[in-house]
mmCIF file with all atom_site columns, C-alpha atoms in Angstrom:
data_model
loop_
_atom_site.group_PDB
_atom_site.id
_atom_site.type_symbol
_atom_site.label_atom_id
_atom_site.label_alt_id
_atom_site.label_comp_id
_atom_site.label_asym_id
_atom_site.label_entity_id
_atom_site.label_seq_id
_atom_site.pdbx_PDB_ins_code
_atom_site.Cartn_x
_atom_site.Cartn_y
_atom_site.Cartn_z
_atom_site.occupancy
_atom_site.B_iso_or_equiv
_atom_site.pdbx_formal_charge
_atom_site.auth_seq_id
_atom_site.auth_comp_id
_atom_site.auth_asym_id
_atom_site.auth_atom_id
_atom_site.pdbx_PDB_model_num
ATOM 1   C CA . UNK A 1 1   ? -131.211 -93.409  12.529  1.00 42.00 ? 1   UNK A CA 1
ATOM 2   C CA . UNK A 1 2   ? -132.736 -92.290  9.627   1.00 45.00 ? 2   UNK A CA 1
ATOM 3   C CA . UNK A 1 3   ? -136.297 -91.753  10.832  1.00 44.00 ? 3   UNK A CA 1
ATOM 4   C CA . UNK A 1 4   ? -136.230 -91.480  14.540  1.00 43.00 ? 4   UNK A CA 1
ATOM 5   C CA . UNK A 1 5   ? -139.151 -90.325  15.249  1.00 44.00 ? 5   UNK A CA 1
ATOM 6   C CA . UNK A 1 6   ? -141.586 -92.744  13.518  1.00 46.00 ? 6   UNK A CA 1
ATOM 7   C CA . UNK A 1 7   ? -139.044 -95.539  14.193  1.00 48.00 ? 7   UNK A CA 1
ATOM 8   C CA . UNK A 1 8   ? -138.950 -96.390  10.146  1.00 51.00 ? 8   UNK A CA 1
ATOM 9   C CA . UNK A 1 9   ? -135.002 -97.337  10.676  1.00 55.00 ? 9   UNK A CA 1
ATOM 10  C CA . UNK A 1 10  ? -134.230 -97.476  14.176  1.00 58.00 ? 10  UNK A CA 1
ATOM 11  C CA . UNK A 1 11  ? -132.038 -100.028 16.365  1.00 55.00 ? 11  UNK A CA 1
ATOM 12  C CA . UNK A 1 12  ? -134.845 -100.488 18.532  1.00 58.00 ? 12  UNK A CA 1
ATOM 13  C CA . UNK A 1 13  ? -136.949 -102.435 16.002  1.00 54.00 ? 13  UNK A CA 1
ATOM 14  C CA . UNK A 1 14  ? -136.200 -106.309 14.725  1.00 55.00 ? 14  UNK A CA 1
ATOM 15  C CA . UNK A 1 15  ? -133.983 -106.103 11.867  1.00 54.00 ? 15  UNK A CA 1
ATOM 16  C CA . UNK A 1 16  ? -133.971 -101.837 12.195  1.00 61.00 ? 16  UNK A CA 1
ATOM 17  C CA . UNK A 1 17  ? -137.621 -101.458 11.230  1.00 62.00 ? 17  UNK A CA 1
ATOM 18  C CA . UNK A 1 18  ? -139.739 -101.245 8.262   1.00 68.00 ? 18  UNK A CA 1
ATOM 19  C CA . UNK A 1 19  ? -136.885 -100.184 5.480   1.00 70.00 ? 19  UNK A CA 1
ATOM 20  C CA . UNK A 1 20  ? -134.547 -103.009 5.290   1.00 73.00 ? 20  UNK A CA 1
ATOM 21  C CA . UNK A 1 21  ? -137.714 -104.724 4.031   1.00 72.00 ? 21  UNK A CA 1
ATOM 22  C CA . UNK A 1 22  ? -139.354 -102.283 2.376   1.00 77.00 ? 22  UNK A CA 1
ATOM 23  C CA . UNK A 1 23  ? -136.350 -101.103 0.284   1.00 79.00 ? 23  UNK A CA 1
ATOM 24  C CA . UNK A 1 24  ? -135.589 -104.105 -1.580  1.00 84.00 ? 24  UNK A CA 1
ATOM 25  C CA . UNK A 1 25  ? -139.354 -105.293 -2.337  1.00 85.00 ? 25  UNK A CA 1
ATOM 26  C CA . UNK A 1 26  ? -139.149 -103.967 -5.878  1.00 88.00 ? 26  UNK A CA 1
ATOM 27  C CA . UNK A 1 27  ? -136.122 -106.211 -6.293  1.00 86.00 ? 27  UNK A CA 1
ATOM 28  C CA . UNK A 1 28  ? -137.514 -109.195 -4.794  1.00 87.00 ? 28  UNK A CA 1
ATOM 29  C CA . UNK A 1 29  ? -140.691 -108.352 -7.114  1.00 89.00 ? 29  UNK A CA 1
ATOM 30  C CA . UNK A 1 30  ? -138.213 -108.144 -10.333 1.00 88.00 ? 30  UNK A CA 1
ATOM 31  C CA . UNK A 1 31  ? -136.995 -111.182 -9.695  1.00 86.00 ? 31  UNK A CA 1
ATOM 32  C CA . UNK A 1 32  ? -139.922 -112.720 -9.553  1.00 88.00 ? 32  UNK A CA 1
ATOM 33  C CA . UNK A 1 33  ? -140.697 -111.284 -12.371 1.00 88.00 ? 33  UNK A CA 1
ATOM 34  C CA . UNK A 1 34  ? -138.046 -112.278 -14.587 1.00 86.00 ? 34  UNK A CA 1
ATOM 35  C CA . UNK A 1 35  ? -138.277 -115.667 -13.080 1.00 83.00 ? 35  UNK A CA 1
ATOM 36  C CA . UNK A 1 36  ? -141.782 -116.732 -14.632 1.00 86.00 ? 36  UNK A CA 1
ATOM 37  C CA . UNK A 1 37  ? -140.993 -115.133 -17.878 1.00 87.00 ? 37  UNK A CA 1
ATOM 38  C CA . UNK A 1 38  ? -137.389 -117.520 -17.761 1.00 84.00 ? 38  UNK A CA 1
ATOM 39  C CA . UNK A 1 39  ? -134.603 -115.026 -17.776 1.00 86.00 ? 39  UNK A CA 1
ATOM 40  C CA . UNK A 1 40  ? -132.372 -116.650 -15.202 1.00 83.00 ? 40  UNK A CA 1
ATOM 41  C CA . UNK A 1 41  ? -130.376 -114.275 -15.338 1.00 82.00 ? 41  UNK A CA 1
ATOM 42  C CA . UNK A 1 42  ? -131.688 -111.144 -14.663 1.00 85.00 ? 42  UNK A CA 1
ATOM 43  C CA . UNK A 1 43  ? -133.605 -113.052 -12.316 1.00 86.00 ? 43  UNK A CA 1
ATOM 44  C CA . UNK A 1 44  ? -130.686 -113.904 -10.303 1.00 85.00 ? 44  UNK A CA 1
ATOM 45  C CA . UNK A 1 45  ? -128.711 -110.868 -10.785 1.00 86.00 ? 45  UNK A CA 1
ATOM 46  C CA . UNK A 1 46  ? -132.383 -108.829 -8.887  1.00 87.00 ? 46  UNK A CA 1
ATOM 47  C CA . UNK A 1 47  ? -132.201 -111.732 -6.270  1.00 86.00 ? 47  UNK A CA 1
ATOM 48  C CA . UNK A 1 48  ? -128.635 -111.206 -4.885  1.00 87.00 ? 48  UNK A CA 1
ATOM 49  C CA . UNK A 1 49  ? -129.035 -107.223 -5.136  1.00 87.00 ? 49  UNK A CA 1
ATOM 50  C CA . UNK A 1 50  ? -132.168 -107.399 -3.017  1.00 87.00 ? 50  UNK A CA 1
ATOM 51  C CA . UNK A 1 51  ? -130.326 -109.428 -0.815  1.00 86.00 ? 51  UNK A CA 1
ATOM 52  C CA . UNK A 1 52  ? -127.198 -107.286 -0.652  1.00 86.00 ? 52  UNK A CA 1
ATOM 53  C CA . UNK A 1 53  ? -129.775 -104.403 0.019   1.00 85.00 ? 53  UNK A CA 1
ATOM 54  C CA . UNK A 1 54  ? -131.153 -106.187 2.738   1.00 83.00 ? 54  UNK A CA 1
ATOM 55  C CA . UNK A 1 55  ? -128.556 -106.750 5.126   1.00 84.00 ? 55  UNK A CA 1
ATOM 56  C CA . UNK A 1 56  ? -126.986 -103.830 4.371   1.00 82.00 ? 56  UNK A CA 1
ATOM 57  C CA . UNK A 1 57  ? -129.904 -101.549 5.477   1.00 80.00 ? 57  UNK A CA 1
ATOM 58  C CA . UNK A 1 58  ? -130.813 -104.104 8.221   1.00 77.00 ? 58  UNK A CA 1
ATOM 59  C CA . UNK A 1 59  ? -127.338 -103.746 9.597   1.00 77.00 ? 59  UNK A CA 1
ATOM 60  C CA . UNK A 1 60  ? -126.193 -100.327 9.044   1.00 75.00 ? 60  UNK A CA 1
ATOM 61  C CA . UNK A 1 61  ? -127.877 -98.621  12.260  1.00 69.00 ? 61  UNK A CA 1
ATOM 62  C CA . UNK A 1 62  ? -126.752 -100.980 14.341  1.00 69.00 ? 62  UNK A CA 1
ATOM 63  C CA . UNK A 1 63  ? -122.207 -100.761 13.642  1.00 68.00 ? 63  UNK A CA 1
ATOM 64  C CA . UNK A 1 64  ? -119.907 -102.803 12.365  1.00 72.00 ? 64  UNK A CA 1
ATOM 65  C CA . UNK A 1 65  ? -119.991 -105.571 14.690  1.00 73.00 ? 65  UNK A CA 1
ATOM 66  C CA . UNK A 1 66  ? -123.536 -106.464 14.051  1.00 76.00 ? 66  UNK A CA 1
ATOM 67  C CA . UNK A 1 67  ? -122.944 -110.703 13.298  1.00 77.00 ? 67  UNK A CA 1
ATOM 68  C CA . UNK A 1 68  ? -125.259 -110.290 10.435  1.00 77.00 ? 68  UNK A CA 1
ATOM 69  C CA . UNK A 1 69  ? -122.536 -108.243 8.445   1.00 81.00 ? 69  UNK A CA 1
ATOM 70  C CA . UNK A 1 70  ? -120.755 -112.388 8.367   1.00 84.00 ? 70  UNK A CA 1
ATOM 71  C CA . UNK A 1 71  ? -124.001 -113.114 5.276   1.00 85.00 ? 71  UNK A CA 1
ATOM 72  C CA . UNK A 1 72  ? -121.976 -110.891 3.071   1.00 86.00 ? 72  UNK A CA 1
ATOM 73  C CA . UNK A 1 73  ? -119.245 -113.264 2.228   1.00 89.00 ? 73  UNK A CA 1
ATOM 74  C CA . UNK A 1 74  ? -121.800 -115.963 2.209   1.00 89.00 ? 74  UNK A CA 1
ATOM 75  C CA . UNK A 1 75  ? -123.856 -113.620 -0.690  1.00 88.00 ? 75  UNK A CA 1
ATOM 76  C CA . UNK A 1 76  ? -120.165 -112.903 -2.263  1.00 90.00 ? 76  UNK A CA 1
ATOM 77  C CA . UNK A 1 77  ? -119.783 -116.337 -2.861  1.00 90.00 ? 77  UNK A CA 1
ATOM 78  C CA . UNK A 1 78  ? -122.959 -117.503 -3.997  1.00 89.00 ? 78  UNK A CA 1
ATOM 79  C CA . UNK A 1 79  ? -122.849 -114.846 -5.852  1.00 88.00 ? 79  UNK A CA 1
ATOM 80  C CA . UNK A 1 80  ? -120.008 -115.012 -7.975  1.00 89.00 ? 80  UNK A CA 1
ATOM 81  C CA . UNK A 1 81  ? -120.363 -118.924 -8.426  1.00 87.00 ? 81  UNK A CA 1
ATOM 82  C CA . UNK A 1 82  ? -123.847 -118.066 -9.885  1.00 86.00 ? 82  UNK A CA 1
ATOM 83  C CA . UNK A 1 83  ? -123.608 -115.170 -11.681 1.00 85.00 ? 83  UNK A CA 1
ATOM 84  C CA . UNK A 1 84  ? -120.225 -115.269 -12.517 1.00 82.00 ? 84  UNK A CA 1
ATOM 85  C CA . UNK A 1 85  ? -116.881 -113.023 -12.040 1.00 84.00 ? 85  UNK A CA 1
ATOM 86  C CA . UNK A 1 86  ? -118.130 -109.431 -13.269 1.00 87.00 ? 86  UNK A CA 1
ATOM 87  C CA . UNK A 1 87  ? -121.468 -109.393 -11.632 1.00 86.00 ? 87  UNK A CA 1
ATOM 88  C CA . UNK A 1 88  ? -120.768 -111.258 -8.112  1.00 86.00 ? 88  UNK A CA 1
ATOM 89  C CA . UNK A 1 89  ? -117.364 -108.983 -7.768  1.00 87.00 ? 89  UNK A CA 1
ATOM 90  C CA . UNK A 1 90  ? -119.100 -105.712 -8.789  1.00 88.00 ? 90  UNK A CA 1
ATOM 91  C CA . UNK A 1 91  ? -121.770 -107.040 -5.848  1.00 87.00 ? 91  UNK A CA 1
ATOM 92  C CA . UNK A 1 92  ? -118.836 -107.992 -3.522  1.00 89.00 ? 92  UNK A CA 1
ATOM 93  C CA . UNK A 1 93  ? -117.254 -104.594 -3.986  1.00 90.00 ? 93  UNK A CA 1
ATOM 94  C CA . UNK A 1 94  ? -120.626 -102.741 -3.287  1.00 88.00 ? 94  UNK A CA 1
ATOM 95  C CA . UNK A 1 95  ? -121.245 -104.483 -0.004  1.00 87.00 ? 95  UNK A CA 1
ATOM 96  C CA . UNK A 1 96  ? -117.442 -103.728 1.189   1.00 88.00 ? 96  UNK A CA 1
ATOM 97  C CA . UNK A 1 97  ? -117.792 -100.197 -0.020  1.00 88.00 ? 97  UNK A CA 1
ATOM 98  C CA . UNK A 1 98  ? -121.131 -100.358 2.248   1.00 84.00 ? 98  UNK A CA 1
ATOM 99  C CA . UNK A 1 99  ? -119.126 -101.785 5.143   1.00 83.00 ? 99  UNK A CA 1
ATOM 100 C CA . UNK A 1 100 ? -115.794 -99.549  5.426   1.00 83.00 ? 100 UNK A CA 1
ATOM 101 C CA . UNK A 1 101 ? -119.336 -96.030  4.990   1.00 82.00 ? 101 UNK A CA 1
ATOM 102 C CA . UNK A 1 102 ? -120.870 -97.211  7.713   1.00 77.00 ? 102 UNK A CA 1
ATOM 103 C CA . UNK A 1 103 ? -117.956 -98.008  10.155  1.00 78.00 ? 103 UNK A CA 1
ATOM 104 C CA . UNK A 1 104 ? -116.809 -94.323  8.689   1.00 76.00 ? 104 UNK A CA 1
ATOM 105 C CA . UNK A 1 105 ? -120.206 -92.260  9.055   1.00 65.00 ? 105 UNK A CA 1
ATOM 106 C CA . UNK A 1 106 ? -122.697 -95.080  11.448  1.00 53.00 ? 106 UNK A CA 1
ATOM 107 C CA . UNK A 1 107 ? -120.520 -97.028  13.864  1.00 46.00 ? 107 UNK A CA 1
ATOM 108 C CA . UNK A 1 108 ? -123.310 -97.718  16.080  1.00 47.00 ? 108 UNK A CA 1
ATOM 109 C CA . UNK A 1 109 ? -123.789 -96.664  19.792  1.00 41.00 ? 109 UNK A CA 1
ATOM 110 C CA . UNK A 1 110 ? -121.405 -100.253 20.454  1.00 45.00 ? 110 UNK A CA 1
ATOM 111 C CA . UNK A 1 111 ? -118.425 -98.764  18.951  1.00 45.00 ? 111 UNK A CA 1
ATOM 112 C CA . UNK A 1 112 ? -117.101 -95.626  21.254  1.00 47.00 ? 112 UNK A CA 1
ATOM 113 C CA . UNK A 1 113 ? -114.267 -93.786  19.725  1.00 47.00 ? 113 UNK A CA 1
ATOM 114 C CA . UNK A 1 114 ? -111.975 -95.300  22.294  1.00 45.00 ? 114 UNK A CA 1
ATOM 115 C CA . UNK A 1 115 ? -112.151 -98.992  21.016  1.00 47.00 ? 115 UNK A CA 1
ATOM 116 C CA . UNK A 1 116 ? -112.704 -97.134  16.784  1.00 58.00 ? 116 UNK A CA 1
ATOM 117 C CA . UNK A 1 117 ? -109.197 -98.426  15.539  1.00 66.00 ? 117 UNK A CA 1
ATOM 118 C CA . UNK A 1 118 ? -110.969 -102.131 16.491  1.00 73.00 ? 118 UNK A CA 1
ATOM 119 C CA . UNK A 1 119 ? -113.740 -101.388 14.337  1.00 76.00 ? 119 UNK A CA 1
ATOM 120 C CA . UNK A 1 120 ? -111.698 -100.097 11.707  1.00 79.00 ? 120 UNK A CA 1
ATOM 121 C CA . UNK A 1 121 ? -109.359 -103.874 12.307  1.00 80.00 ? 121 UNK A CA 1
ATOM 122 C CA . UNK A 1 122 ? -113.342 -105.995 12.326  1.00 80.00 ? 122 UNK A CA 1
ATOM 123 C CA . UNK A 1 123 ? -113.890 -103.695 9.394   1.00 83.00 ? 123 UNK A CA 1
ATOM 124 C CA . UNK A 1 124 ? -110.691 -104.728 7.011   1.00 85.00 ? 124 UNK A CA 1
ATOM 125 C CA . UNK A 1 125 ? -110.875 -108.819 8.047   1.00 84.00 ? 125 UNK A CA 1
ATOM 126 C CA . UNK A 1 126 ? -114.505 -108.937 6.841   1.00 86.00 ? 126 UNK A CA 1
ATOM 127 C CA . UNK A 1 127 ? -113.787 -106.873 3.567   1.00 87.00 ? 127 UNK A CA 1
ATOM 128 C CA . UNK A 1 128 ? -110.818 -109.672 3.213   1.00 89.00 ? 128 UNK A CA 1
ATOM 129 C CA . UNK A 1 129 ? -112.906 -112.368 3.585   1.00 89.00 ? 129 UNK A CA 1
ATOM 130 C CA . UNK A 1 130 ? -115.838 -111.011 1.492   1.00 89.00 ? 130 UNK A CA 1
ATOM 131 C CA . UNK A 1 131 ? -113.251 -110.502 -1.459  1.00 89.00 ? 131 UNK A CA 1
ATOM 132 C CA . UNK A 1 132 ? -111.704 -114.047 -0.773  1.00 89.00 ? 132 UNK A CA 1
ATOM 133 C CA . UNK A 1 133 ? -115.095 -115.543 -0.809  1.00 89.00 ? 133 UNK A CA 1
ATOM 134 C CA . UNK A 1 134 ? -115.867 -113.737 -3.795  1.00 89.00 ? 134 UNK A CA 1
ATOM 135 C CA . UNK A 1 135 ? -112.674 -115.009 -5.371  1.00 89.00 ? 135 UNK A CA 1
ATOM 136 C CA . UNK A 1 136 ? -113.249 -118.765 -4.688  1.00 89.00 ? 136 UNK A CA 1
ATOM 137 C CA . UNK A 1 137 ? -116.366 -118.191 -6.216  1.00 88.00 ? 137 UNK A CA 1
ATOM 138 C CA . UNK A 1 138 ? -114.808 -117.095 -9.162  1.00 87.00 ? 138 UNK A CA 1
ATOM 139 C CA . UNK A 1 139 ? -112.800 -119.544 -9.603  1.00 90.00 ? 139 UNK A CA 1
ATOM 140 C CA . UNK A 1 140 ? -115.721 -122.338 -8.923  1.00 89.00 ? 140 UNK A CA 1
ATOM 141 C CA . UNK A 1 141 ? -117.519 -120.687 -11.531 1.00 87.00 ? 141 UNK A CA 1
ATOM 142 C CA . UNK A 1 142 ? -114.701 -120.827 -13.873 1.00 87.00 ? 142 UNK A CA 1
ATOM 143 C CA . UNK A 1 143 ? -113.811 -124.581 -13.220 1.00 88.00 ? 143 UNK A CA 1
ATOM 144 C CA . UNK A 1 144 ? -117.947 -125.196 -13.586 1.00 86.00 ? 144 UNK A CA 1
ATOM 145 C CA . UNK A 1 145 ? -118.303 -123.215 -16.820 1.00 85.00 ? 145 UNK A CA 1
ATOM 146 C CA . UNK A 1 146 ? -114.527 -125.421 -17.962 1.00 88.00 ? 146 UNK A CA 1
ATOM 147 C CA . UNK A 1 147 ? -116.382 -128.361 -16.772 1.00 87.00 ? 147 UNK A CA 1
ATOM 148 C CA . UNK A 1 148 ? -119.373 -127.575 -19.151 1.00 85.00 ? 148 UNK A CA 1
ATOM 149 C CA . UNK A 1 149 ? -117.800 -126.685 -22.125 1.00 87.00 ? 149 UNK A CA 1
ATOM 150 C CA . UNK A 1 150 ? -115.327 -129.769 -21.665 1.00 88.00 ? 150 UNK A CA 1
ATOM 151 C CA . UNK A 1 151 ? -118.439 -131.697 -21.513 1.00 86.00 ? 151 UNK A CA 1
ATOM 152 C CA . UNK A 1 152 ? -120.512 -130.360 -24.463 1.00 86.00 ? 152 UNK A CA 1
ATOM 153 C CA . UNK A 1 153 ? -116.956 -129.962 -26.846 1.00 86.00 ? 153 UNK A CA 1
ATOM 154 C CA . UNK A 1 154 ? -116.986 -134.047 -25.779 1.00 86.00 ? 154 UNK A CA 1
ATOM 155 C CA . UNK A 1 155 ? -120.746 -134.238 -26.924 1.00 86.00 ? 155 UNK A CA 1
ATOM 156 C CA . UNK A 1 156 ? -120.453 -133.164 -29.560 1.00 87.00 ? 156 UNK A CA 1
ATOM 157 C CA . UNK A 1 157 ? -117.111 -134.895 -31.052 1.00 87.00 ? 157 UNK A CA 1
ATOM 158 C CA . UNK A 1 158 ? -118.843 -138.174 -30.269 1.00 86.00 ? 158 UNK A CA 1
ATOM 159 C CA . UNK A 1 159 ? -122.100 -136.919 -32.266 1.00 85.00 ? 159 UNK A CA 1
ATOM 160 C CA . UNK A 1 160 ? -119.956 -135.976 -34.959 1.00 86.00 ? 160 UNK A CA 1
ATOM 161 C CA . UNK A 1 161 ? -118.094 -139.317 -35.195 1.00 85.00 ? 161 UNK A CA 1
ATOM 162 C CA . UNK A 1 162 ? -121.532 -141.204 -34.869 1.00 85.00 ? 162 UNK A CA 1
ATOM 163 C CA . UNK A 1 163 ? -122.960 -139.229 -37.730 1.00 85.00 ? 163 UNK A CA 1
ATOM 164 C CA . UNK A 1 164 ? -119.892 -140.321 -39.210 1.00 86.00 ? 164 UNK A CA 1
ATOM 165 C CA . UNK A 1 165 ? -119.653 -143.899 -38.380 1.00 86.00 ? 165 UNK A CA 1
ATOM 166 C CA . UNK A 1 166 ? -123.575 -143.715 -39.480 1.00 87.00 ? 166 UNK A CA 1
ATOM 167 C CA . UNK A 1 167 ? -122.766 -142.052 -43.076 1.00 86.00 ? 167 UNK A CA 1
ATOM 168 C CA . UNK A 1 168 ? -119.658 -144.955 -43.584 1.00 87.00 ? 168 UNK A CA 1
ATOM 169 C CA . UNK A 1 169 ? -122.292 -147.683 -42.412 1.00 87.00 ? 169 UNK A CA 1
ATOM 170 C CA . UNK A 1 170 ? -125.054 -146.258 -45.016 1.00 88.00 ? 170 UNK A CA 1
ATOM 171 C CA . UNK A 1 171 ? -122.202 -145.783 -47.791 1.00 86.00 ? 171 UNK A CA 1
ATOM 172 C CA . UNK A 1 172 ? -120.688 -149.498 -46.786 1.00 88.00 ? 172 UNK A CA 1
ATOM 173 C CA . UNK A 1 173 ? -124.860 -150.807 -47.089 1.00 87.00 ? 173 UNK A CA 1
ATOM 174 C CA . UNK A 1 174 ? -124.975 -149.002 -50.508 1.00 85.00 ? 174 UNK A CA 1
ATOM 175 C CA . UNK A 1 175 ? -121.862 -150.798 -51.748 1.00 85.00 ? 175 UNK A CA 1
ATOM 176 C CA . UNK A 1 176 ? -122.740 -153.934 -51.093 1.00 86.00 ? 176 UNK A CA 1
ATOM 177 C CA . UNK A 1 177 ? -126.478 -153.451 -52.735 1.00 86.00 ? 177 UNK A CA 1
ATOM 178 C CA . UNK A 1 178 ? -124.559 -152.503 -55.626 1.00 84.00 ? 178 UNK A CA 1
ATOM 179 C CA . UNK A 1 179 ? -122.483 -155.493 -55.876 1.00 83.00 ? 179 UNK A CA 1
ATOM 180 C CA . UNK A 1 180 ? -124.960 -157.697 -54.974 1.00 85.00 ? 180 UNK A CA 1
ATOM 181 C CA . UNK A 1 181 ? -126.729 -156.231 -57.852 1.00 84.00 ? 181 UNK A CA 1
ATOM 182 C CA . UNK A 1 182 ? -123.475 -156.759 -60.437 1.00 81.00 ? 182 UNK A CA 1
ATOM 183 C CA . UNK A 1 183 ? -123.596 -160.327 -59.031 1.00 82.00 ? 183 UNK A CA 1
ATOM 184 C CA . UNK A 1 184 ? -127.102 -160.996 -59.583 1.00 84.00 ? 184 UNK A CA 1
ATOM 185 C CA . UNK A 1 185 ? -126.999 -158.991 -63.344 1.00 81.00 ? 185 UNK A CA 1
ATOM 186 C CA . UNK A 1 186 ? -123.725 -161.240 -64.135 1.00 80.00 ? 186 UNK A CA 1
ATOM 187 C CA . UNK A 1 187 ? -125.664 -164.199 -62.885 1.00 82.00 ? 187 UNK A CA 1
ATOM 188 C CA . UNK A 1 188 ? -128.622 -163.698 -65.583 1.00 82.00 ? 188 UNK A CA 1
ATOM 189 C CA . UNK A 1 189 ? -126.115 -163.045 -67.885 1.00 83.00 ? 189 UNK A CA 1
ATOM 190 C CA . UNK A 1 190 ? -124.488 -166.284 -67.818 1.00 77.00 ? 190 UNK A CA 1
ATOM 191 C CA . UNK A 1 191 ? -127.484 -168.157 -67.878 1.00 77.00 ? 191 UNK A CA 1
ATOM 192 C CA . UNK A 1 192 ? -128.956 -166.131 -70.872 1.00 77.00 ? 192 UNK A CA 1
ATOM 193 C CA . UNK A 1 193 ? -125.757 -166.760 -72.950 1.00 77.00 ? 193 UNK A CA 1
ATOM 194 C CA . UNK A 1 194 ? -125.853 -170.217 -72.004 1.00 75.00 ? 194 UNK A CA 1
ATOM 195 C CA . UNK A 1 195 ? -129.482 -170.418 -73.576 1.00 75.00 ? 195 UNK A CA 1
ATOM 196 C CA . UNK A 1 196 ? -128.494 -168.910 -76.178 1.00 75.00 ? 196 UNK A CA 1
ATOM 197 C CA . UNK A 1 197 ? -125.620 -170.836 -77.492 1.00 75.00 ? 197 UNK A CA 1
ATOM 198 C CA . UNK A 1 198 ? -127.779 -174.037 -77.066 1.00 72.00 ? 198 UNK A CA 1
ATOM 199 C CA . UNK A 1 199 ? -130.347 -172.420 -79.396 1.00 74.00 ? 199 UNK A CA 1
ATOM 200 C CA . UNK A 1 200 ? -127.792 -171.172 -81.552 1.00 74.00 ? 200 UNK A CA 1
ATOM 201 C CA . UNK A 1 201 ? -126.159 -174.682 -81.849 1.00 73.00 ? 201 UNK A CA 1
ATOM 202 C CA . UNK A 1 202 ? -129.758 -176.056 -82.468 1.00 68.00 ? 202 UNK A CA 1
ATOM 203 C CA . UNK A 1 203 ? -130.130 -173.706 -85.114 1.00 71.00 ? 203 UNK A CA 1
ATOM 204 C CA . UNK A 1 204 ? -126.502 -174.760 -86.714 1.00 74.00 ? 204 UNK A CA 1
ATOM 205 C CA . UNK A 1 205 ? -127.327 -178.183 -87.296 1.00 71.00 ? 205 UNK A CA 1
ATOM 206 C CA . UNK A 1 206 ? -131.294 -177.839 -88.655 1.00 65.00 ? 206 UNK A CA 1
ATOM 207 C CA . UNK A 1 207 ? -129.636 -175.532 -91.271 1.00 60.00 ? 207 UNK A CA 1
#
């Protein structure tokens, strides 16, 4: 333990004491933070550290067979299907590097050096299935952010060919003002050249 004597991290205590709760506050708080003023993502790049942090320090006095060691591929995967491949594997790789420490420097008073090769076995199956999680997440992330983009690129082609069908329409609604127009002006035409070869024949036979 790190602080035996006030029992700060001790296996003793619920969840090892005060500093697996303690540690990550100022995570939890950025988070928060970065919540209300809408940056998502730093937001939920603090989140998943301060959970990381969390079960890490909750689990490390207590070996590597603590069950709670299992949230880490849970975290992985959330992780890397939220904030996508760099961050969630650079998380992943942190808790796994956490992991194969302590089974190295805190196996816990569980794990006597006689039964040490099957922590070192536990160990290596959940740094597997960490990184596998981490991977699927990946790739659900990938597929999601396809999905989007396939979705918006399809937005917007049908915006463009509405704005297009919209400009034809207004150019087709121009053309036939225009001819309606040539009709109407051919129409007065005719019927002023009619009235005037009457008066002009009028005027042919008084002179």
């Amino acid at each position: 333990c790190l602080f035996v004597a006030g029992g700060f991290w001790t296996v003793d205590l619920p969840w090892c004491g005060a500093l697996p709760a303690l540690a990550p506050s100022p995570l939890f708080a950025g988070a928060w933070f970065g919540w209300r003023r809408q940056r998502m993502q730093y937001a939920a790049t603090l989140l998943f550290l301060a959970m990381f942090t969390l079960v890490i320090l909750a689990n490390w006095p207590r070996g590597v067979f603590t069950p709670t060691w299992y949230l880490h591929p849970v975290l992985s995967l959330l992780a890397t299907m939220s904030l996508g491949v760099i961050p969630g594997l650079s998380l992943t790789m942190v808790a796994v590097a956490s992991l194969l420490v302590a089974t190295m420097v805190a196996p816990g008073a569980a794990v006597t050096p006689a039964i040490l090769p099957d922590a070192w076995v536990h160990t290596i199956s959940l740094s597997a299935v960490s990184l596998g999680s981490a991977l699927a997440g990946a790739i659900v992330n990938r597929l999601v952010f396809m999905t989007l983009m396939t979705a918006e690129s399809q937005r917007r082609k049908n915006f463009e060919s509405s704005r297009a069908l919209r400009h034809r329409e207004k150019l087709l609604r121009h053309a036939l003002r225009v001819e309606t127009v040539g009709d109407l002006a051919g129409l007065v035409c005719h019927q002023l050249r009619n009235t005037f070869q009457v008066l002009m024949g009028h005027v042919t036979l008084g002179s």
